[in-house]
Amino acid sequence: MPSPTTTKFTSSKQKHQFSSNNFTLRICKTLFPSGLALLLVYLFLFKHSNYPSSKFTSPFQACHSDNSPTNITHLVFGLVSSINSWKARRPYVESWWRPNVTRGYLFLDKPPTQDLLPWPLTSPPLRISEDYSKLEQESKHLAPRMIRMVLALSETLREGDEGVRWYVMGFDDSIFFVDNWVSVLAKYDHSKYLYIGGQAETILSNFFFSFEQGFGGAGIALSYPLAAAMVKDLEGCIRRYPYANSADLITQYCVDEFGVSFTAEKGIHQIDLRGDISGFLSAHPQAPLLSLHHFDYVNPIFPSMDRIQSTNHLMKAAKIDQSRLLQQTICYDRPRNWSFSVSWGYSAHIYEKIYARTLLKRPLETFRPWLEDAKLPMFMFNTRWPCEIPNIFFFESGGKTLRNQILTTYLRSSPLRHPNCTLSGNHFANKISKIQVFSSATKLIDVSV
Ligand SMILES: *[C@@H]1O[C@H](CO)[C@@H](O)[C@H](O)[C@H]1NC(C)=O
Ligand SMILES: *[C@@H]1O[C@H](CO)[C@@H](O)[C@H](O)[C@H]1NC(C)=O
Ligand SMILES: *[C@@H]1O[C@H](CO)[C@@H](O)[C@H](O)[C@H]1NC(C)=O
Ligand SMILES: *[C@@H]1O[C@H](CO)[C@@H](O)[C@H](O)[C@H]1NC(C)=O
């Protein structure tokens, strides 16, 4: 059986280079032609849209007339936690929180117990939610515990931070990718009323709550003017919808009162999924990764690590290049009939056959829906579970090369198992233990803007 290390391969002028059992792949050559076309269209539109828009400033724009690019100081996070959950979830928050750089607060339901003190400098500044028991009783709310989560918005605004463009609300088990939030929010006009979030992955979650809501665990962003308008009467709004059974739904109803509709961003992930979500994360769309929620409910995303280690490991890739994180690139080695799918900074898959991009873009259904007894159709996207099981590699390490490129390395992991499938292909790829991916050291331009 020929092995991938034969001279035929090493001497070929492929852009993939073999050396012993390593495989090298240049991601920069694989930009989708359609992506390039979009980029050109974008540049064209941008060049021809220099209308003097400042002629039509609203009173709001007058007080927020700062058109400088949005940066991290313009975001304020409001994170809801509780004394019961904080201890276990603190590592999730600290994996992305940058002390003295990220602005925001973490709200506990009660003053911290001795074991939570002294409050660490590496955690977001601590605040204790007000006592809402009176409102809970008076409003006869279906979900009284949700009131505190909704009102965290008022409490965050009350802190009176200066120069805020966006309030981002989330939970203690949300992992945020802050640089990507900055780039994504920067493409919106923060002087308008905007409500940005993510839908759930399972159809039933959206159906039970709302297709028009941002799932709060995954994080929602409210532009300053909208947040400021909402908090003027947030308690009144809560009283108007005593039948709304979740904080996210109440928030949506309060946003609706301003005639504002929901804007969905593809990188915000509620993760209303169970089990092994590697199939989902390995087919991330061409959009910046913004958040991952519900890590306590899924398997560790790196099979050889626990949940906290997995989170910190993904953050290593995020520190190298957050703009590319998880985004899927598909390319081919035509002479060998192999297909590659790389989820940057997370996984790399080799199929010993040519499969169309349109197929490989569908997540392998390694995961289960949030509610185990859900019926088809279960997900908000197409999935696949054919028997073409890839060779799977997970992110190991990365860094800059001397030639100012970024090199990430992926190591072989055990194959997926499925009761009705047997491994197909010629198994030549079995010899490969490691994949190296080179990418540009410059930030990935969002071609979809
Ligand atoms: C962010 O932008 C403001 C202007 O709106 C500027 O004053 C500030 O220096 C910037 N901060 C960073 C960290 O880039
Ligand atoms: C944040 O700033 C404060 C005050 O300037 C300082 O005491 C503290 O050490 C800083 N925290 C970190 C983690 O750098
Ligand atoms: C690749 O696939 C084509 C079409 O199925 C086939 O003709 C060719 O022999 C294959 N090449 C290899 C190296 O397997
Ligand atoms: C395996 O195949 C059988 C028969 O086609 C089917 O009933 C069963 O649901 C399949 N199992 C899985 C886990 O897909």
PDB file of N, CA, C and O in Angstrom, residues 74-120:
ATOM      1  N   HIS A  74     -15.891  51.067  23.922  1.00  0.00           N
ATOM      2  CA  HIS A  74     -17.274  51.476  23.664  1.00  0.00           C
ATOM      3  C   HIS A  74     -18.296  50.424  24.075  1.00  0.00           C
ATOM      4  O   HIS A  74     -19.494  50.643  23.929  1.00  0.00           O
ATOM      5  N   LEU A  75     -17.804  49.268  24.531  1.00  0.00           N
ATOM      6  CA  LEU A  75     -18.707  48.183  24.932  1.00  0.00           C
ATOM      7  C   LEU A  75     -18.730  48.065  26.451  1.00  0.00           C
ATOM      8  O   LEU A  75     -17.673  48.128  27.089  1.00  0.00           O
ATOM      9  N   VAL A  76     -19.922  47.873  26.998  1.00  0.00           N
ATOM     10  CA  VAL A  76     -20.027  47.588  28.432  1.00  0.00           C
ATOM     11  C   VAL A  76     -20.835  46.297  28.591  1.00  0.00           C
ATOM     12  O   VAL A  76     -21.924  46.171  28.024  1.00  0.00           O
ATOM     13  N   PHE A  77     -20.257  45.359  29.328  1.00  0.00           N
ATOM     14  CA  PHE A  77     -20.902  44.062  29.526  1.00  0.00           C
ATOM     15  C   PHE A  77     -21.686  44.039  30.834  1.00  0.00           C
ATOM     16  O   PHE A  77     -21.213  44.566  31.849  1.00  0.00           O
ATOM     17  N   GLY A  78     -22.853  43.436  30.801  1.00  0.00           N
ATOM     18  CA  GLY A  78     -23.640  43.208  32.007  1.00  0.00           C
ATOM     19  C   GLY A  78     -23.852  41.703  32.115  1.00  0.00           C
ATOM     20  O   GLY A  78     -24.543  41.121  31.284  1.00  0.00           O
ATOM     21  N   LEU A  79     -23.193  41.078  33.092  1.00  0.00           N
ATOM     22  CA  LEU A  79     -23.230  39.615  33.186  1.00  0.00           C
ATOM     23  C   LEU A  79     -24.023  39.199  34.411  1.00  0.00           C
ATOM     24  O   LEU A  79     -23.788  39.707  35.506  1.00  0.00           O
ATOM     25  N   VAL A  80     -24.944  38.289  34.211  1.00  0.00           N
ATOM     26  CA  VAL A  80     -25.800  37.848  35.306  1.00  0.00           C
ATOM     27  C   VAL A  80     -25.304  36.502  35.815  1.00  0.00           C
ATOM     28  O   VAL A  80     -25.091  35.572  35.042  1.00  0.00           O
ATOM     29  N   SER A  81     -25.094  36.457  37.136  1.00  0.00           N
ATOM     30  CA  SER A  81     -24.633  35.225  37.764  1.00  0.00           C
ATOM     31  C   SER A  81     -25.387  35.062  39.082  1.00  0.00           C
ATOM     32  O   SER A  81     -26.296  35.842  39.371  1.00  0.00           O
ATOM     33  N   SER A  82     -25.014  34.061  39.856  1.00  0.00           N
ATOM     34  CA  SER A  82     -25.639  33.891  41.168  1.00  0.00           C
ATOM     35  C   SER A  82     -24.606  33.259  42.096  1.00  0.00           C
ATOM     36  O   SER A  82     -23.625  32.661  41.622  1.00  0.00           O
ATOM     37  N   ILE A  83     -24.823  33.397  43.393  1.00  0.00           N
ATOM     38  CA  ILE A  83     -23.812  32.846  44.312  1.00  0.00           C
ATOM     39  C   ILE A  83     -23.713  31.331  44.190  1.00  0.00           C
ATOM     40  O   ILE A  83     -22.694  30.740  44.484  1.00  0.00           O
ATOM     41  N   ASN A  84     -24.785  30.703  43.711  1.00  0.00           N
ATOM     42  CA  ASN A  84     -24.729  29.243  43.548  1.00  0.00           C
ATOM     43  C   ASN A  84     -23.910  28.808  42.343  1.00  0.00           C
ATOM     44  O   ASN A  84     -23.281  27.769  42.357  1.00  0.00           O
ATOM     45  N   SER A  85     -23.961  29.577  41.267  1.00  0.00           N
ATOM     46  CA  SER A  85     -23.283  29.133  40.051  1.00  0.00           C
ATOM     47  C   SER A  85     -21.887  29.732  39.883  1.00  0.00           C
ATOM     48  O   SER A  85     -21.068  29.189  39.152  1.00  0.00           O
ATOM     49  N   TRP A  86     -21.619  30.861  40.559  1.00  0.00           N
ATOM     50  CA  TRP A  86     -20.413  31.612  40.241  1.00  0.00           C
ATOM     51  C   TRP A  86     -19.122  30.818  40.412  1.00  0.00           C
ATOM     52  O   TRP A  86     -18.228  30.874  39.553  1.00  0.00           O
ATOM     53  N   LYS A  87     -19.029  30.072  41.486  1.00  0.00           N
ATOM     54  CA  LYS A  87     -17.768  29.397  41.774  1.00  0.00           C
ATOM     55  C   LYS A  87     -17.352  28.486  40.613  1.00  0.00           C
ATOM     56  O   LYS A  87     -16.212  28.509  40.161  1.00  0.00           O
ATOM     57  N   ALA A  88     -18.298  27.701  40.115  1.00  0.00           N
ATOM     58  CA  ALA A  88     -17.978  26.761  39.038  1.00  0.00           C
ATOM     59  C   ALA A  88     -17.788  27.466  37.696  1.00  0.00           C
ATOM     60  O   ALA A  88     -17.060  26.975  36.837  1.00  0.00           O
ATOM     61  N   ARG A  89     -18.447  28.610  37.543  1.00  0.00           N
ATOM     62  CA  ARG A  89     -18.431  29.243  36.222  1.00  0.00           C
ATOM     63  C   ARG A  89     -17.434  30.376  36.096  1.00  0.00           C
ATOM     64  O   ARG A  89     -17.222  30.899  34.991  1.00  0.00           O
ATOM     65  N   ARG A  90     -16.829  30.748  37.207  1.00  0.00           N
ATOM     66  CA  ARG A  90     -15.838  31.830  37.159  1.00  0.00           C
ATOM     67  C   ARG A  90     -14.755  31.579  36.092  1.00  0.00           C
ATOM     68  O   ARG A  90     -14.401  32.499  35.350  1.00  0.00           O
ATOM     69  N   PRO A  91     -14.253  30.330  35.954  1.00  0.00           N
ATOM     70  CA  PRO A  91     -13.224  30.122  34.922  1.00  0.00           C
ATOM     71  C   PRO A  91     -13.701  30.447  33.502  1.00  0.00           C
ATOM     72  O   PRO A  91     -12.917  30.885  32.677  1.00  0.00           O
ATOM     73  N   TYR A  92     -14.986  30.217  33.232  1.00  0.00           N
ATOM     74  CA  TYR A  92     -15.493  30.566  31.895  1.00  0.00           C
ATOM     75  C   TYR A  92     -15.365  32.072  31.673  1.00  0.00           C
ATOM     76  O   TYR A  92     -14.890  32.532  30.640  1.00  0.00           O
ATOM     77  N   VAL A  93     -15.824  32.836  32.655  1.00  0.00           N
ATOM     78  CA  VAL A  93     -15.794  34.301  32.502  1.00  0.00           C
ATOM     79  C   VAL A  93     -14.346  34.793  32.447  1.00  0.00           C
ATOM     80  O   VAL A  93     -13.988  35.616  31.599  1.00  0.00           O
ATOM     81  N   GLU A  94     -13.516  34.254  33.324  1.00  0.00           N
ATOM     82  CA  GLU A  94     -12.129  34.743  33.349  1.00  0.00           C
ATOM     83  C   GLU A  94     -11.340  34.330  32.100  1.00  0.00           C
ATOM     84  O   GLU A  94     -10.303  34.919  31.817  1.00  0.00           O
ATOM     85  N   SER A  95     -11.847  33.332  31.351  1.00  0.00           N
ATOM     86  CA  SER A  95     -11.129  32.933  30.136  1.00  0.00           C
ATOM     87  C   SER A  95     -11.166  34.042  29.087  1.00  0.00           C
ATOM     88  O   SER A  95     -10.283  34.111  28.234  1.00  0.00           O
ATOM     89  N   TRP A  96     -12.182  34.903  29.140  1.00  0.00           N
ATOM     90  CA  TRP A  96     -12.273  35.951  28.108  1.00  0.00           C
ATOM     91  C   TRP A  96     -12.220  37.368  28.666  1.00  0.00           C
ATOM     92  O   TRP A  96     -11.977  38.311  27.923  1.00  0.00           O
ATOM     93  N   TRP A  97     -12.438  37.506  29.971  1.00  0.00           N
ATOM     94  CA  TRP A  97     -12.478  38.846  30.571  1.00  0.00           C
ATOM     95  C   TRP A  97     -11.062  39.416  30.660  1.00  0.00           C
ATOM     96  O   TRP A  97     -10.146  38.730  31.102  1.00  0.00           O
ATOM     97  N   ARG A  98     -10.862  40.646  30.241  1.00  0.00           N
ATOM     98  CA  ARG A  98      -9.533  41.277  30.343  1.00  0.00           C
ATOM     99  C   ARG A  98      -9.597  42.373  31.391  1.00  0.00           C
ATOM    100  O   ARG A  98     -10.182  43.436  31.142  1.00  0.00           O
ATOM    101  N   PRO A  99      -9.037  42.094  32.562  1.00  0.00           N
ATOM    102  CA  PRO A  99      -9.139  43.065  33.657  1.00  0.00           C
ATOM    103  C   PRO A  99      -8.619  44.437  33.227  1.00  0.00           C
ATOM    104  O   PRO A  99      -7.603  44.538  32.546  1.00  0.00           O
ATOM    105  N   ASN A 100      -9.330  45.453  33.607  1.00  0.00           N
ATOM    106  CA  ASN A 100      -8.977  46.844  33.314  1.00  0.00           C
ATOM    107  C   ASN A 100      -9.039  47.169  31.825  1.00  0.00           C
ATOM    108  O   ASN A 100      -8.633  48.245  31.419  1.00  0.00           O
ATOM    109  N   VAL A 101      -9.503  46.261  31.006  1.00  0.00           N
ATOM    110  CA  VAL A 101      -9.654  46.551  29.567  1.00  0.00           C
ATOM    111  C   VAL A 101     -11.136  46.404  29.191  1.00  0.00           C
ATOM    112  O   VAL A 101     -11.756  47.362  28.724  1.00  0.00           O
ATOM    113  N   THR A 102     -11.695  45.217  29.408  1.00  0.00           N
ATOM    114  CA  THR A 102     -13.125  45.046  29.150  1.00  0.00           C
ATOM    115  C   THR A 102     -13.868  45.828  30.227  1.00  0.00           C
ATOM    116  O   THR A 102     -13.514  45.767  31.402  1.00  0.00           O
ATOM    117  N   ARG A 103     -14.910  46.539  29.812  1.00  0.00           N
ATOM    118  CA  ARG A 103     -15.709  47.269  30.788  1.00  0.00           C
ATOM    119  C   ARG A 103     -16.975  46.481  31.073  1.00  0.00           C
ATOM    120  O   ARG A 103     -17.535  45.845  30.171  1.00  0.00           O
ATOM    121  N   GLY A 104     -17.432  46.536  32.321  1.00  0.00           N
ATOM    122  CA  GLY A 104     -18.676  45.856  32.651  1.00  0.00           C
ATOM    123  C   GLY A 104     -18.714  45.393  34.088  1.00  0.00           C
ATOM    124  O   GLY A 104     -17.803  45.689  34.877  1.00  0.00           O
ATOM    125  N   TYR A 105     -19.779  44.653  34.401  1.00  0.00           N
ATOM    126  CA  TYR A 105     -20.087  44.262  35.774  1.00  0.00           C
ATOM    127  C   TYR A 105     -20.667  42.871  35.797  1.00  0.00           C
ATOM    128  O   TYR A 105     -21.288  42.426  34.829  1.00  0.00           O
ATOM    129  N   LEU A 106     -20.472  42.208  36.933  1.00  0.00           N
ATOM    130  CA  LEU A 106     -21.075  40.904  37.128  1.00  0.00           C
ATOM    131  C   LEU A 106     -22.045  40.993  38.308  1.00  0.00           C
ATOM    132  O   LEU A 106     -21.667  41.463  39.384  1.00  0.00           O
ATOM    133  N   PHE A 107     -23.272  40.604  38.088  1.00  0.00           N
ATOM    134  CA  PHE A 107     -24.314  40.745  39.105  1.00  0.00           C
ATOM    135  C   PHE A 107     -24.595  39.420  39.801  1.00  0.00           C
ATOM    136  O   PHE A 107     -24.967  38.441  39.149  1.00  0.00           O
ATOM    137  N   LEU A 108     -24.412  39.428  41.111  1.00  0.00           N
ATOM    138  CA  LEU A 108     -24.809  38.261  41.912  1.00  0.00           C
ATOM    139  C   LEU A 108     -26.171  38.553  42.525  1.00  0.00           C
ATOM    140  O   LEU A 108     -26.531  39.717  42.738  1.00  0.00           O
ATOM    141  N   ASP A 109     -26.902  37.485  42.821  1.00  0.00           N
ATOM    142  CA  ASP A 109     -28.231  37.651  43.403  1.00  0.00           C
ATOM    143  C   ASP A 109     -28.184  38.052  44.869  1.00  0.00           C
ATOM    144  O   ASP A 109     -29.113  38.665  45.393  1.00  0.00           O
ATOM    145  N   LYS A 110     -27.069  37.669  45.545  1.00  0.00           N
ATOM    146  CA  LYS A 110     -26.929  37.968  46.979  1.00  0.00           C
ATOM    147  C   LYS A 110     -25.487  38.351  47.241  1.00  0.00           C
ATOM    148  O   LYS A 110     -24.606  38.011  46.436  1.00  0.00           O
ATOM    149  N   PRO A 111     -25.204  38.988  48.375  1.00  0.00           N
ATOM    150  CA  PRO A 111     -23.799  39.289  48.683  1.00  0.00           C
ATOM    151  C   PRO A 111     -22.983  37.995  48.712  1.00  0.00           C
ATOM    152  O   PRO A 111     -23.484  36.957  49.139  1.00  0.00           O
ATOM    153  N   PRO A 112     -21.755  38.053  48.221  1.00  0.00           N
ATOM    154  CA  PRO A 112     -20.969  36.814  48.108  1.00  0.00           C
ATOM    155  C   PRO A 112     -20.680  36.199  49.471  1.00  0.00           C
ATOM    156  O   PRO A 112     -20.450  36.905  50.453  1.00  0.00           O
ATOM    157  N   THR A 113     -20.695  34.895  49.511  1.00  0.00           N
ATOM    158  CA  THR A 113     -20.350  34.164  50.725  1.00  0.00           C
ATOM    159  C   THR A 113     -18.823  34.226  50.907  1.00  0.00           C
ATOM    160  O   THR A 113     -18.097  34.541  49.959  1.00  0.00           O
ATOM    161  N   GLN A 114     -18.378  33.892  52.107  1.00  0.00           N
ATOM    162  CA  GLN A 114     -16.947  34.011  52.440  1.00  0.00           C
ATOM    163  C   GLN A 114     -16.037  33.295  51.430  1.00  0.00           C
ATOM    164  O   GLN A 114     -14.985  33.790  51.069  1.00  0.00           O
ATOM    165  N   ASP A 115     -16.497  32.126  50.956  1.00  0.00           N
ATOM    166  CA  ASP A 115     -15.649  31.353  50.047  1.00  0.00           C
ATOM    167  C   ASP A 115     -15.442  32.046  48.699  1.00  0.00           C
ATOM    168  O   ASP A 115     -14.592  31.646  47.912  1.00  0.00           O
ATOM    169  N   LEU A 116     -16.250  33.074  48.415  1.00  0.00           N
ATOM    170  CA  LEU A 116     -16.102  33.783  47.137  1.00  0.00           C
ATOM    171  C   LEU A 116     -15.267  35.055  47.308  1.00  0.00           C
ATOM    172  O   LEU A 116     -15.067  35.809  46.350  1.00  0.00           O
ATOM    173  N   LEU A 117     -14.799  35.289  48.528  1.00  0.00           N
ATOM    174  CA  LEU A 117     -14.058  36.526  48.814  1.00  0.00           C
ATOM    175  C   LEU A 117     -12.596  36.223  49.167  1.00  0.00           C
ATOM    176  O   LEU A 117     -12.321  35.126  49.641  1.00  0.00           O
ATOM    177  N   PRO A 118     -11.669  37.101  48.990  1.00  0.00           N
ATOM    178  CA  PRO A 118     -11.841  38.422  48.370  1.00  0.00           C
ATOM    179  C   PRO A 118     -12.155  38.286  46.887  1.00  0.00           C
ATOM    180  O   PRO A 118     -11.733  37.328  46.251  1.00  0.00           O
ATOM    181  N   TRP A 119     -12.920  39.247  46.401  1.00  0.00           N
ATOM    182  CA  TRP A 119     -13.317  39.229  44.986  1.00  0.00           C
ATOM    183  C   TRP A 119     -12.070  39.418  44.121  1.00  0.00           C
ATOM    184  O   TRP A 119     -11.347  40.395  44.267  1.00  0.00           O
ATOM    185  N   PRO A 120     -11.793  38.480  43.200  1.00  0.00           N
ATOM    186  CA  PRO A 120     -10.529  38.557  42.465  1.00  0.00           C
ATOM    187  C   PRO A 120     -10.484  39.703  41.441  1.00  0.00           C
ATOM    188  O   PRO A 120     -11.503  40.043  40.839  1.00  0.00           O
TER     189      PRO A 120
END
